[in-house]
Each structure stands twice: as structure tokens, then as C-alpha cells.
PDB file of C-alpha atoms and ligand atoms in Angstrom:
ATOM      1  CA  UNK A   1       5.204  12.621   9.242  1.00 95.00           C
ATOM      2  CA  UNK A   2       2.165  13.425   7.162  1.00 97.00           C
ATOM      3  CA  UNK A   3       2.363  17.027   5.960  1.00 98.00           C
ATOM      4  CA  UNK A   4      -0.592  18.698   4.257  1.00 98.00           C
ATOM      5  CA  UNK A   5       0.350  22.157   2.984  1.00 98.00           C
ATOM      6  CA  UNK A   6      -2.222  24.581   1.587  1.00 98.00           C
ATOM      7  CA  UNK A   7      -4.258  21.874  -0.104  1.00 98.00           C
ATOM      8  CA  UNK A   8      -6.968  23.048  -2.476  1.00 98.00           C
ATOM      9  CA  UNK A   9      -9.543  20.669  -3.942  1.00 98.00           C
ATOM     10  CA  UNK A  10     -12.382  21.659  -6.239  1.00 98.00           C
ATOM     11  CA  UNK A  11     -15.209  19.673  -7.742  1.00 96.00           C
ATOM     12  CA  UNK A  12     -16.317  21.819 -10.691  1.00 94.00           C
ATOM     13  CA  UNK A  13     -17.039  25.296  -9.340  1.00 94.00           C
ATOM     14  CA  UNK A  14     -17.287  24.012  -5.764  1.00 96.00           C
ATOM     15  CA  UNK A  15     -14.138  24.530  -3.680  1.00 97.00           C
ATOM     16  CA  UNK A  16     -14.283  21.664  -1.198  1.00 97.00           C
ATOM     17  CA  UNK A  17     -10.878  22.276   0.431  1.00 98.00           C
ATOM     18  CA  UNK A  18      -9.797  25.899   0.440  1.00 97.00           C
ATOM     19  CA  UNK A  19      -6.137  25.718   1.437  1.00 97.00           C
ATOM     20  CA  UNK A  20      -5.854  23.202   4.256  1.00 98.00           C
ATOM     21  CA  UNK A  21      -2.618  22.710   6.202  1.00 98.00           C
ATOM     22  CA  UNK A  22      -2.134  19.991   8.788  1.00 97.00           C
ATOM     23  CA  UNK A  23       0.639  17.775  10.097  1.00 97.00           C
ATOM     24  CA  UNK A  24       0.518  14.410  11.813  1.00 97.00           C
ATOM     25  CA  UNK A  25       3.761  13.419  13.520  1.00 96.00           C
ATOM     26  CA  UNK A  26       4.642   9.865  14.585  1.00 95.00           C
ATOM     27  CA  UNK A  27       2.826   8.886  17.786  1.00 94.00           C
ATOM     28  CA  UNK A  28       0.081  11.477  17.402  1.00 96.00           C
ATOM     29  CA  UNK A  29      -3.628  10.734  17.250  1.00 96.00           C
ATOM     30  CA  UNK A  30      -5.207  13.628  15.372  1.00 97.00           C
ATOM     31  CA  UNK A  31      -8.975  13.800  15.060  1.00 97.00           C
ATOM     32  CA  UNK A  32     -10.751  15.753  12.346  1.00 97.00           C
ATOM     33  CA  UNK A  33     -14.171  17.026  13.395  1.00 96.00           C
ATOM     34  CA  UNK A  34     -16.578  18.956  11.210  1.00 95.00           C
ATOM     35  CA  UNK A  35     -20.149  18.931   9.929  1.00 94.00           C
ATOM     36  CA  UNK A  36     -21.298  16.741   7.093  1.00 93.00           C
ATOM     37  CA  UNK A  37     -19.949  18.098   3.805  1.00 94.00           C
ATOM     38  CA  UNK A  38     -17.125  20.088   5.421  1.00 96.00           C
ATOM     39  CA  UNK A  39     -14.527  18.119   3.435  1.00 97.00           C
ATOM     40  CA  UNK A  40     -13.248  15.537   5.931  1.00 96.00           C
ATOM     41  CA  UNK A  41     -13.398  12.516   3.619  1.00 95.00           C
ATOM     42  CA  UNK A  42     -12.023  14.560   0.747  1.00 96.00           C
ATOM     43  CA  UNK A  43      -9.031  15.524   2.903  1.00 97.00           C
ATOM     44  CA  UNK A  44      -8.375  11.857   3.746  1.00 96.00           C
ATOM     45  CA  UNK A  45      -8.661  10.991   0.042  1.00 95.00           C
ATOM     46  CA  UNK A  46      -6.163  13.738  -0.825  1.00 96.00           C
ATOM     47  CA  UNK A  47      -3.709  12.298   1.706  1.00 96.00           C
ATOM     48  CA  UNK A  48      -3.875   8.752   0.383  1.00 92.00           C
ATOM     49  CA  UNK A  49      -3.692   9.914  -3.217  1.00 92.00           C
ATOM     50  CA  UNK A  50      -7.247   8.985  -4.218  1.00 93.00           C
ATOM     51  CA  UNK A  51      -7.902  12.568  -5.351  1.00 95.00           C
ATOM     52  CA  UNK A  52      -5.753  14.848  -7.478  1.00 95.00           C
ATOM     53  CA  UNK A  53      -4.965  18.199  -5.874  1.00 97.00           C
ATOM     54  CA  UNK A  54      -5.860  21.590  -7.368  1.00 97.00           C
ATOM     55  CA  UNK A  55      -3.280  23.303  -5.207  1.00 97.00           C
ATOM     56  CA  UNK A  56      -0.855  22.749  -2.372  1.00 98.00           C
ATOM     57  CA  UNK A  57       1.100  19.647  -1.515  1.00 97.00           C
ATOM     58  CA  UNK A  58       0.804  16.474   0.524  1.00 98.00           C
ATOM     59  CA  UNK A  59       3.865  14.544   1.618  1.00 97.00           C
ATOM     60  CA  UNK A  60       4.111  11.354   3.651  1.00 97.00           C
ATOM     61  CA  UNK A  61       7.573  10.978   5.168  1.00 97.00           C
ATOM     62  CA  UNK A  62       8.756  13.389   2.477  1.00 97.00           C
ATOM     63  CA  UNK A  63       7.172  11.462  -0.415  1.00 97.00           C
ATOM     64  CA  UNK A  64       5.002  13.682  -2.619  1.00 97.00           C
ATOM     65  CA  UNK A  65       1.670  11.946  -3.297  1.00 96.00           C
ATOM     66  CA  UNK A  66       1.160  13.991  -6.490  1.00 95.00           C
ATOM     67  CA  UNK A  67       4.106  12.172  -8.064  1.00 95.00           C
ATOM     68  CA  UNK A  68       2.911   8.747  -9.266  1.00 92.00           C
ATOM     69  CA  UNK A  69       6.212   7.038  -8.445  1.00 93.00           C
ATOM     70  CA  UNK A  70       6.410   8.528  -4.972  1.00 95.00           C
ATOM     71  CA  UNK A  71       2.720   7.794  -4.396  1.00 94.00           C
ATOM     72  CA  UNK A  72       3.287   4.054  -4.735  1.00 90.00           C
ATOM     73  CA  UNK A  73       5.865   4.275  -1.936  1.00 91.00           C
ATOM     74  CA  UNK A  74       3.778   6.672   0.143  1.00 93.00           C
ATOM     75  CA  UNK A  75       0.816   4.279  -0.001  1.00 90.00           C
ATOM     76  CA  UNK A  76       2.909   1.641   1.737  1.00 90.00           C
ATOM     77  CA  UNK A  77       3.376   3.960   4.696  1.00 94.00           C
ATOM     78  CA  UNK A  78      -0.275   4.650   5.375  1.00 93.00           C
ATOM     79  CA  UNK A  79      -3.323   2.405   5.388  1.00 92.00           C
ATOM     80  CA  UNK A  80      -6.932   3.573   5.312  1.00 92.00           C
ATOM     81  CA  UNK A  81     -10.061   2.138   6.884  1.00 92.00           C
ATOM     82  CA  UNK A  82     -13.187   3.552   5.246  1.00 86.00           C
ATOM     83  CA  UNK A  83     -16.686   4.522   6.336  1.00 77.00           C
ATOM     84  CA  UNK A  84     -18.237   1.558   4.553  1.00 73.00           C
ATOM     85  CA  UNK A  85     -16.731  -1.874   4.785  1.00 69.00           C
ATOM     86  CA  UNK A  86     -15.157  -2.594   1.439  1.00 83.00           C
ATOM     87  CA  UNK A  87     -14.055  -6.168   1.958  1.00 92.00           C
ATOM     88  CA  UNK A  88     -14.020  -8.468  -1.069  1.00 94.00           C
ATOM     89  CA  UNK A  89     -17.229 -10.492  -0.681  1.00 95.00           C
ATOM     90  CA  UNK A  90     -15.950 -13.544  -2.578  1.00 97.00           C
ATOM     91  CA  UNK A  91     -12.821 -13.957  -0.442  1.00 97.00           C
ATOM     92  CA  UNK A  92     -12.531 -15.338   3.069  1.00 97.00           C
ATOM     93  CA  UNK A  93     -11.732 -13.045   5.952  1.00 97.00           C
ATOM     94  CA  UNK A  94      -8.179 -14.407   6.030  1.00 98.00           C
ATOM     95  CA  UNK A  95      -7.666 -13.819   2.308  1.00 98.00           C
ATOM     96  CA  UNK A  96      -9.056 -10.293   2.563  1.00 97.00           C
ATOM     97  CA  UNK A  97      -6.297  -9.567   5.076  1.00 97.00           C
ATOM     98  CA  UNK A  98      -3.413 -11.401   3.381  1.00 98.00           C
ATOM     99  CA  UNK A  99      -4.019 -10.315  -0.217  1.00 97.00           C
ATOM    100  CA  UNK A 100      -2.303  -6.920  -0.223  1.00 93.00           C
ATOM    101  CA  UNK A 101       0.664  -7.834   2.006  1.00 95.00           C
ATOM    102  CA  UNK A 102       1.383 -10.770  -0.335  1.00 97.00           C
ATOM    103  CA  UNK A 103       0.766  -9.021  -3.648  1.00 94.00           C
ATOM    104  CA  UNK A 104       1.876  -5.476  -2.901  1.00 90.00           C
ATOM    105  CA  UNK A 105       4.563  -6.005  -0.263  1.00 91.00           C
ATOM    106  CA  UNK A 106       5.568  -9.429  -1.636  1.00 94.00           C
ATOM    107  CA  UNK A 107       5.829 -10.867   1.842  1.00 96.00           C
ATOM    108  CA  UNK A 108       5.894 -14.669   2.295  1.00 97.00           C
ATOM    109  CA  UNK A 109       2.450 -16.301   2.547  1.00 97.00           C
ATOM    110  CA  UNK A 110       3.207 -18.187   5.799  1.00 97.00           C
ATOM    111  CA  UNK A 111       4.402 -15.107   7.585  1.00 97.00           C
ATOM    112  CA  UNK A 112       1.458 -12.983   6.390  1.00 97.00           C
ATOM    113  CA  UNK A 113      -1.074 -15.656   7.367  1.00 98.00           C
ATOM    114  CA  UNK A 114       0.417 -15.973  10.831  1.00 97.00           C
ATOM    115  CA  UNK A 115       0.206 -12.211  11.272  1.00 96.00           C
ATOM    116  CA  UNK A 116      -3.376 -12.129   9.952  1.00 97.00           C
ATOM    117  CA  UNK A 117      -4.440 -14.821  12.433  1.00 97.00           C
ATOM    118  CA  UNK A 118      -2.759 -12.976  15.290  1.00 94.00           C
ATOM    119  CA  UNK A 119      -4.496  -9.737  14.274  1.00 93.00           C
ATOM    120  CA  UNK A 120      -7.871 -11.490  14.078  1.00 95.00           C
ATOM    121  CA  UNK A 121      -7.315 -12.965  17.534  1.00 92.00           C
ATOM    122  CA  UNK A 122      -6.421  -9.521  18.870  1.00 88.00           C
ATOM    123  CA  UNK A 123      -9.811  -8.167  17.759  1.00 89.00           C
ATOM    124  CA  UNK A 124     -11.737 -11.195  19.051  1.00 90.00           C
ATOM    125  CA  UNK A 125     -12.260 -12.826  15.657  1.00 94.00           C
ATOM    126  CA  UNK A 126      -9.934 -15.843  15.868  1.00 94.00           C
ATOM    127  CA  UNK A 127     -12.754 -18.149  14.795  1.00 96.00           C
ATOM    128  CA  UNK A 128     -13.757 -16.150  11.715  1.00 97.00           C
ATOM    129  CA  UNK A 129     -10.684 -16.560   9.482  1.00 98.00           C
ATOM    130  CA  UNK A 130     -12.483 -18.872   7.075  1.00 98.00           C
ATOM    131  CA  UNK A 131     -15.813 -17.035   7.058  1.00 97.00           C
ATOM    132  CA  UNK A 132     -16.915 -14.772   4.222  1.00 97.00           C
ATOM    133  CA  UNK A 133     -17.689 -11.076   4.856  1.00 95.00           C
ATOM    134  CA  UNK A 134     -21.390 -11.698   4.197  1.00 94.00           C
ATOM    135  CA  UNK A 135     -21.466 -14.048   7.198  1.00 95.00           C
ATOM    136  CA  UNK A 136     -20.229 -11.348   9.603  1.00 93.00           C
ATOM    137  CA  UNK A 137     -21.977  -8.555  11.451  1.00 89.00           C
ATOM    138  CA  UNK A 138     -21.142  -4.976  10.523  1.00 86.00           C
ATOM    139  CA  UNK A 139     -18.967  -4.555  13.598  1.00 87.00           C
ATOM    140  CA  UNK A 140     -17.107  -7.771  12.845  1.00 91.00           C
ATOM    141  CA  UNK A 141     -16.576  -6.666   9.245  1.00 91.00           C
ATOM    142  CA  UNK A 142     -15.197  -3.345  10.381  1.00 89.00           C
ATOM    143  CA  UNK A 143     -12.836  -5.130  12.787  1.00 91.00           C
ATOM    144  CA  UNK A 144     -11.617  -7.199   9.809  1.00 94.00           C
ATOM    145  CA  UNK A 145     -11.153  -3.919   7.910  1.00 93.00           C
ATOM    146  CA  UNK A 146      -8.908  -2.682  10.714  1.00 92.00           C
ATOM    147  CA  UNK A 147      -6.922  -5.958  10.649  1.00 93.00           C
ATOM    148  CA  UNK A 148      -6.536  -5.616   6.895  1.00 95.00           C
ATOM    149  CA  UNK A 149      -5.096  -2.135   7.289  1.00 93.00           C
ATOM    150  CA  UNK A 150      -2.774  -3.209  10.119  1.00 92.00           C
ATOM    151  CA  UNK A 151      -1.481  -6.200   8.127  1.00 94.00           C
ATOM    152  CA  UNK A 152       0.255  -3.677   5.877  1.00 92.00           C
ATOM    153  CA  UNK A 153       2.348  -2.653   8.921  1.00 91.00           C
ATOM    154  CA  UNK A 154       1.543   0.973   8.168  1.00 92.00           C
ATOM    155  CA  UNK A 155       3.328   3.856   9.833  1.00 93.00           C
ATOM    156  CA  UNK A 156       0.084   5.840   9.678  1.00 95.00           C
ATOM    157  CA  UNK A 157      -3.486   4.685  10.020  1.00 95.00           C
ATOM    158  CA  UNK A 158      -6.183   6.829   8.389  1.00 96.00           C
ATOM    159  CA  UNK A 159      -9.711   6.182   9.620  1.00 95.00           C
ATOM    160  CA  UNK A 160     -12.781   7.724   8.008  1.00 94.00           C
ATOM    161  CA  UNK A 161     -15.903   7.353  10.156  1.00 91.00           C
ATOM    162  CA  UNK A 162     -15.278   3.671  10.690  1.00 89.00           C
ATOM    163  CA  UNK A 163     -18.185   3.396  13.124  1.00 88.00           C
ATOM    164  CA  UNK A 164     -20.809   5.579  11.448  1.00 84.00           C
ATOM    165  CA  UNK A 165     -22.612   2.626   9.850  1.00 80.00           C
ATOM    166  CA  UNK A 166     -22.702   0.629  13.112  1.00 82.00           C
ATOM    167  CA  UNK A 167     -25.205   0.366  15.927  1.00 83.00           C
ATOM    168  CA  UNK A 168     -24.073   1.520  19.393  1.00 85.00           C
ATOM    169  CA  UNK A 169     -22.962  -1.918  20.587  1.00 85.00           C
ATOM    170  CA  UNK A 170     -20.852  -2.579  17.483  1.00 83.00           C
ATOM    171  CA  UNK A 171     -19.529   0.979  17.614  1.00 87.00           C
ATOM    172  CA  UNK A 172     -18.319   0.335  21.159  1.00 88.00           C
ATOM    173  CA  UNK A 173     -16.475  -2.832  20.176  1.00 85.00           C
ATOM    174  CA  UNK A 174     -14.692  -1.114  17.271  1.00 86.00           C
ATOM    175  CA  UNK A 175     -13.843   1.988  19.348  1.00 91.00           C
ATOM    176  CA  UNK A 176     -12.346  -0.255  22.044  1.00 90.00           C
ATOM    177  CA  UNK A 177      -9.913  -1.608  19.470  1.00 90.00           C
ATOM    178  CA  UNK A 178      -8.994   1.868  18.260  1.00 91.00           C
ATOM    179  CA  UNK A 179      -8.448   3.034  21.838  1.00 92.00           C
ATOM    180  CA  UNK A 180      -6.050   0.156  22.380  1.00 91.00           C
ATOM    181  CA  UNK A 181      -4.162   1.007  19.166  1.00 90.00           C
ATOM    182  CA  UNK A 182      -3.905   4.623  20.353  1.00 90.00           C
ATOM    183  CA  UNK A 183      -2.415   3.613  23.707  1.00 90.00           C
ATOM    184  CA  UNK A 184       0.030   1.350  21.876  1.00 89.00           C
ATOM    185  CA  UNK A 185       1.352   4.416  20.061  1.00 88.00           C
ATOM    186  CA  UNK A 186      -0.207   3.832  16.625  1.00 91.00           C
ATOM    187  CA  UNK A 187      -0.175   7.076  14.659  1.00 95.00           C
ATOM    188  CA  UNK A 188      -3.694   7.864  13.545  1.00 96.00           C
ATOM    189  CA  UNK A 189      -5.584  10.481  11.593  1.00 97.00           C
ATOM    190  CA  UNK A 190      -9.135   9.917  12.597  1.00 94.00           C
ATOM    191  CA  UNK A 191     -12.378  11.305  11.176  1.00 95.00           C
ATOM    192  CA  UNK A 192     -15.297  10.742  13.508  1.00 91.00           C
ATOM    193  CA  UNK A 193     -18.533  12.096  14.905  1.00 88.00           C
ATOM    194  CA  UNK A 194     -17.803  10.402  18.244  1.00 89.00           C
ATOM    195  CA  UNK A 195     -16.754  13.567  20.051  1.00 92.00           C
ATOM    196  CA  UNK A 196     -16.272  12.089  23.505  1.00 91.00           C
ATOM    197  CA  UNK A 197     -14.234   9.221  22.118  1.00 91.00           C
ATOM    198  CA  UNK A 198     -12.113  11.720  20.173  1.00 93.00           C
ATOM    199  CA  UNK A 199     -11.531  13.636  23.402  1.00 93.00           C
ATOM    200  CA  UNK A 200     -10.314  10.492  25.142  1.00 92.00           C
ATOM    201  CA  UNK A 201      -7.856   9.248  22.523  1.00 92.00           C
ATOM    202  CA  UNK A 202      -6.645  12.307  20.589  1.00 95.00           C
ATOM    203  CA  UNK A 203      -3.504  14.285  21.137  1.00 96.00           C
ATOM    204  CA  UNK A 204      -4.926  17.016  18.890  1.00 97.00           C
ATOM    205  CA  UNK A 205      -8.267  17.924  17.412  1.00 97.00           C
ATOM    206  CA  UNK A 206      -8.735  19.928  14.241  1.00 98.00           C
ATOM    207  CA  UNK A 207     -12.013  21.388  13.039  1.00 97.00           C
ATOM    208  CA  UNK A 208     -12.909  21.674   9.372  1.00 97.00           C
ATOM    209  CA  UNK A 209     -15.558  24.199   8.436  1.00 96.00           C
ATOM    210  CA  UNK A 210     -16.606  24.471   4.783  1.00 96.00           C
ATOM    211  CA  UNK A 211     -13.230  23.306   3.542  1.00 97.00           C
ATOM    212  CA  UNK A 212     -11.199  25.470   5.911  1.00 97.00           C
ATOM    213  CA  UNK A 213      -9.355  24.266   8.947  1.00 97.00           C
ATOM    214  CA  UNK A 214     -10.433  26.838  11.478  1.00 96.00           C
ATOM    215  CA  UNK A 215      -8.974  25.272  14.620  1.00 96.00           C
ATOM    216  CA  UNK A 216      -6.012  22.980  15.346  1.00 97.00           C
ATOM    217  CA  UNK A 217      -5.491  22.559  19.081  1.00 97.00           C
ATOM    218  CA  UNK A 218      -4.234  20.074  21.670  1.00 97.00           C
ATOM    219  CA  UNK A 219      -7.282  18.152  22.901  1.00 96.00           C
ATOM    220  CA  UNK A 220      -7.618  19.900  26.301  1.00 95.00           C
ATOM    221  CA  UNK A 221      -7.494  23.288  24.642  1.00 96.00           C
ATOM    222  CA  UNK A 222     -10.046  22.275  22.055  1.00 96.00           C
ATOM    223  CA  UNK A 223     -12.567  21.752  24.856  1.00 94.00           C
ATOM    224  CA  UNK A 224     -11.509  24.820  26.842  1.00 93.00           C
ATOM    225  CA  UNK A 225     -13.879  27.801  27.097  1.00 91.00           C
ATOM    226  CA  UNK A 226     -11.165  30.148  25.815  1.00 94.00           C
ATOM    227  CA  UNK A 227      -9.927  27.597  23.229  1.00 94.00           C
ATOM    228  CA  UNK A 228     -12.037  25.672  20.724  1.00 93.00           C
ATOM    229  CA  UNK A 229     -15.258  26.431  22.579  1.00 93.00           C
ATOM    230  CA  UNK A 230     -14.757  30.141  21.885  1.00 94.00           C
ATOM    231  CA  UNK A 231     -15.475  29.465  18.192  1.00 95.00           C
ATOM    232  CA  UNK A 232     -19.142  29.891  17.218  1.00 95.00           C
ATOM    233  CA  UNK A 233     -18.925  27.180  14.533  1.00 95.00           C
ATOM    234  CA  UNK A 234     -17.540  24.649  17.019  1.00 95.00           C
ATOM    235  CA  UNK A 235     -20.203  25.567  19.580  1.00 94.00           C
ATOM    236  CA  UNK A 236     -22.844  25.103  16.895  1.00 94.00           C
ATOM    237  CA  UNK A 237     -21.353  21.712  15.944  1.00 94.00           C
ATOM    238  CA  UNK A 238     -21.277  20.499  19.552  1.00 92.00           C
ATOM    239  CA  UNK A 239     -24.772  21.828  20.234  1.00 90.00           C
ATOM    240  CA  UNK A 240     -26.084  19.389  17.614  1.00 88.00           C
ATOM    241  CA  UNK A 241     -24.856  16.398  19.609  1.00 83.00           C
ATOM    242  CA  UNK A 242     -27.619  14.290  21.186  1.00 78.00           C
ATOM    243  CA  UNK A 243     -28.949  16.034  24.338  1.00 76.00           C
ATOM    244  CA  UNK A 244     -27.912  12.995  26.409  1.00 80.00           C
ATOM    245  CA  UNK A 245     -24.261  13.249  25.235  1.00 84.00           C
ATOM    246  CA  UNK A 246     -21.545  14.011  27.717  1.00 86.00           C
ATOM    247  CA  UNK A 247     -18.036  15.382  27.272  1.00 87.00           C
ATOM    248  CA  UNK A 248     -15.594  14.504  30.060  1.00 84.00           C
ATOM    249  CA  UNK A 249     -18.534  13.472  32.227  1.00 86.00           C
ATOM    250  CA  UNK A 250     -20.433  16.755  31.806  1.00 86.00           C
ATOM    251  CA  UNK A 251     -23.583  17.134  29.699  1.00 86.00           C
ATOM    252  CA  UNK A 252     -22.903  18.959  26.413  1.00 87.00           C
ATOM    253  CA  UNK A 253     -25.310  21.719  27.414  1.00 84.00           C
ATOM    254  CA  UNK A 254     -23.159  22.332  30.505  1.00 85.00           C
ATOM    255  CA  UNK A 255     -19.827  22.582  28.691  1.00 84.00           C
ATOM    256  CA  UNK A 256     -21.417  25.047  26.245  1.00 85.00           C
ATOM    257  CA  UNK A 257     -22.982  27.128  29.023  1.00 83.00           C
TER     258      UNK A 257
HETATM  259  N1  LIG B   1     -16.528  13.156  -6.326  1.00 80.13           N
HETATM  260  C1  LIG B   1     -17.180  14.275  -5.998  1.00 80.13           C
HETATM  261  N2  LIG B   1     -17.757  15.049  -6.928  1.00 80.13           N
HETATM  262  C2  LIG B   1     -18.407  16.202  -6.595  1.00 80.13           C
HETATM  263  N3  LIG B   1     -18.521  16.661  -5.349  1.00 80.13           N
HETATM  264  C3  LIG B   1     -17.973  15.926  -4.375  1.00 80.13           C
HETATM  265  C4  LIG B   1     -17.283  14.704  -4.628  1.00 80.13           C
HETATM  266  N4  LIG B   1     -16.844  14.208  -3.448  1.00 80.13           N
HETATM  267  C5  LIG B   1     -17.253  15.082  -2.505  1.00 80.13           C
HETATM  268  N5  LIG B   1     -17.928  16.113  -3.044  1.00 80.13           N
HETATM  269  C6  LIG B   1     -18.484  17.258  -2.317  1.00 80.13           C
HETATM  270  O1  LIG B   1     -17.490  17.782  -1.488  1.00 80.13           O
HETATM  271  C7  LIG B   1     -18.027  18.220  -0.255  1.00 80.13           C
HETATM  272  C8  LIG B   1     -17.262  17.570   0.882  1.00 80.13           C
HETATM  273  O2  LIG B   1     -17.518  16.163   0.857  1.00 80.13           O
HETATM  274  P1  LIG B   1     -16.851  15.184   1.907  1.00 80.13           P
HETATM  275  O3  LIG B   1     -17.315  13.811   1.536  1.00 80.13           O
HETATM  276  O4  LIG B   1     -15.405  15.424   1.953  1.00 80.13           O
HETATM  277  O5  LIG B   1     -17.535  15.674   3.249  1.00 80.13           O
HETATM  278  P2  LIG B   1     -17.448  15.058   4.715  1.00 80.13           P
HETATM  279  O6  LIG B   1     -16.980  16.139   5.607  1.00 80.13           O
HETATM  280  O7  LIG B   1     -16.667  13.788   4.674  1.00 80.13           O
HETATM  281  O8  LIG B   1     -18.981  14.757   5.043  1.00 80.13           O
HETATM  282  P3  LIG B   1     -19.646  13.551   5.888  1.00 80.13           P
HETATM  283  O9  LIG B   1     -19.516  13.923   7.338  1.00 80.13           O
HETATM  284  O10 LIG B   1     -21.083  13.577   5.451  1.00 80.13           O
HETATM  285  O11 LIG B   1     -18.955  12.280   5.525  1.00 80.13           O
HETATM  286  C9  LIG B   1     -19.504  17.880  -0.286  1.00 80.13           C
HETATM  287  O12 LIG B   1     -20.208  19.041  -0.630  1.00 80.13           O
HETATM  288  C10 LIG B   1     -19.604  16.856  -1.387  1.00 80.13           C
HETATM  289  O13 LIG B   1     -20.847  16.904  -1.999  1.00 80.13           O
HETATM  290 MG1  LIG B   2     -17.138  11.779   5.027  1.00 80.13          MG
END
């Protein structure tokens, strides 16, 4: 499992994560909610070893990401899809997906290409293998990003606001793929502003507030009046959702009433 224990992260005098603890066990879909600037992306970056820690510990299946040798192994267990599509613009879609499995995992080219084509077909992009990222829509690019992460056969998938740069239609097509992965038992740590989607797919929801994890609850309890909804900061967060938003079929204003 992914184990985050008392993680502290500072940027200069600014403490961005003030002792965060969190676990993600195999088969779980854990969603991190929180306002902009609360530290969600920083937490993801601490888990995949893109940030050094100022305190605490992160282990992935027991491998300590602060140890450079263990980090290399830990990185093979988890794959990250980022907020902005970071595909290589000069490589085809297929090559974007096959590059790391071939170079990092040293898997045979034929096998990796076959897997990449199957993944592309599974996200409705069978015909785009030879296209370049610049020829794709944002939603298509993000679906390629998901294929690229899955081609590493990760045990854990980390997703940081993968739909925030997409329009509603493209968001829906990417969320449909994530929902399918969740039902197939893919372990995910998921940062999103899509509250209703998080409610549908998550086993647990955690809430980060100014670098502190103030709530960590099973999804039903997160949305219960005497659970997550009893926290003023969570109520404030949900009250900023669009007035037309619904949670479990009820308007947000109603669930906060
Ligand atoms: N490299 C950095 N140097 C200095 N400050 C940083 C750096 N990265 C993040 N921060 C600060 O850390 C805080 C948390 O940032 P983070 O990106 O983790 O927030 P977030 O919860 O992901 O926000 P959003 O919802 O807008 O993506 C912010 O105040 C941000 O300005
Ligand atoms: Mg972020």
C-alpha cells in the first residue's frame, strides 16, 4: 500500500503540508478534495518522489521514496497522470505510450506495442496511434495520458485533476474511463474538483485544508450530516460548487441545509 506518515513540506517559510498521514490500500479509490492551494498536488508530488520531504515518511509497498535507490523501484509501482497533458509533442501517440515501458521496464517492443494498441482501443482511440499529440483534442490527449500511465502496469494510479483543463464533454469522456478503471479494481489516489464523480467512484474521501488532512472518511460518511458535512470547512468548500450541482441526485443547497 501507499503509506504517507506525518509528511511535512515547506516552500521557504510557507508550510504547505503540515504533517499529513494517509494510506491507500490495494483496491481502494481514495479521493483528495480541498480548495485551491490546500496542498493536493504537492501531496501527490511527495508520493511520487518529485518533491523532497521536510519531515515524515512516504512508503510505497514498503519502499521509502526518500531513498534514491528505493525511489527508482517505488516509481515502477505507481504511475501519475497530471493536470496538464505532458505528452512529448514530437512523438506519435503510440511512441508516447511505449517509450517508458521499453526504456525503463526493458520490456520487448512487440509486446509493449500490442498492449499500447489495446489500451488505445479501450479508450476509443484505436485510430490515433500514429497521430501526434498536437493533432488531438484535449480530451483525447488526456485519454492517451491515461494509457501511458497504464502501460507501466502500475499497482497504483495517481491522478491530479486530470479533467480540470477540459470542457464538460471531454471531462465526461475521461471520467467514464476512470469510472471503468475503478470498477475493474484499479487502485487510485485521485485529486479532483468533480465532487459528484468522487462520490460515485471513491471508497474513501479525504479533505485537505491548508496543508492539514482534517477528514478521512468512507464516502457515505463523508456526505453524512454527522460526518464530513459537520465540518465548517467542508460545508464552505461544497457551498462553492455551482448552484446547479447535485450530490447523489440532490441539489448541493439541499444537502447542506
Ligand atoms: N515549487 C513551489 N514553490 C513555492 N511554493 C509552491 C510550490 N509549489 C506549490 N507551492 C505552494 O504550495 C501551496 C499548495 O500548492 P498545491 O499546488 O499543492 O495546491 P493544490 O491544492 O494542488 O491547488 P489547486 O487546486 O489550485 O491545484 C500553494 O500555496 C502554492 O503556491
Ligand atoms: Mg493542484
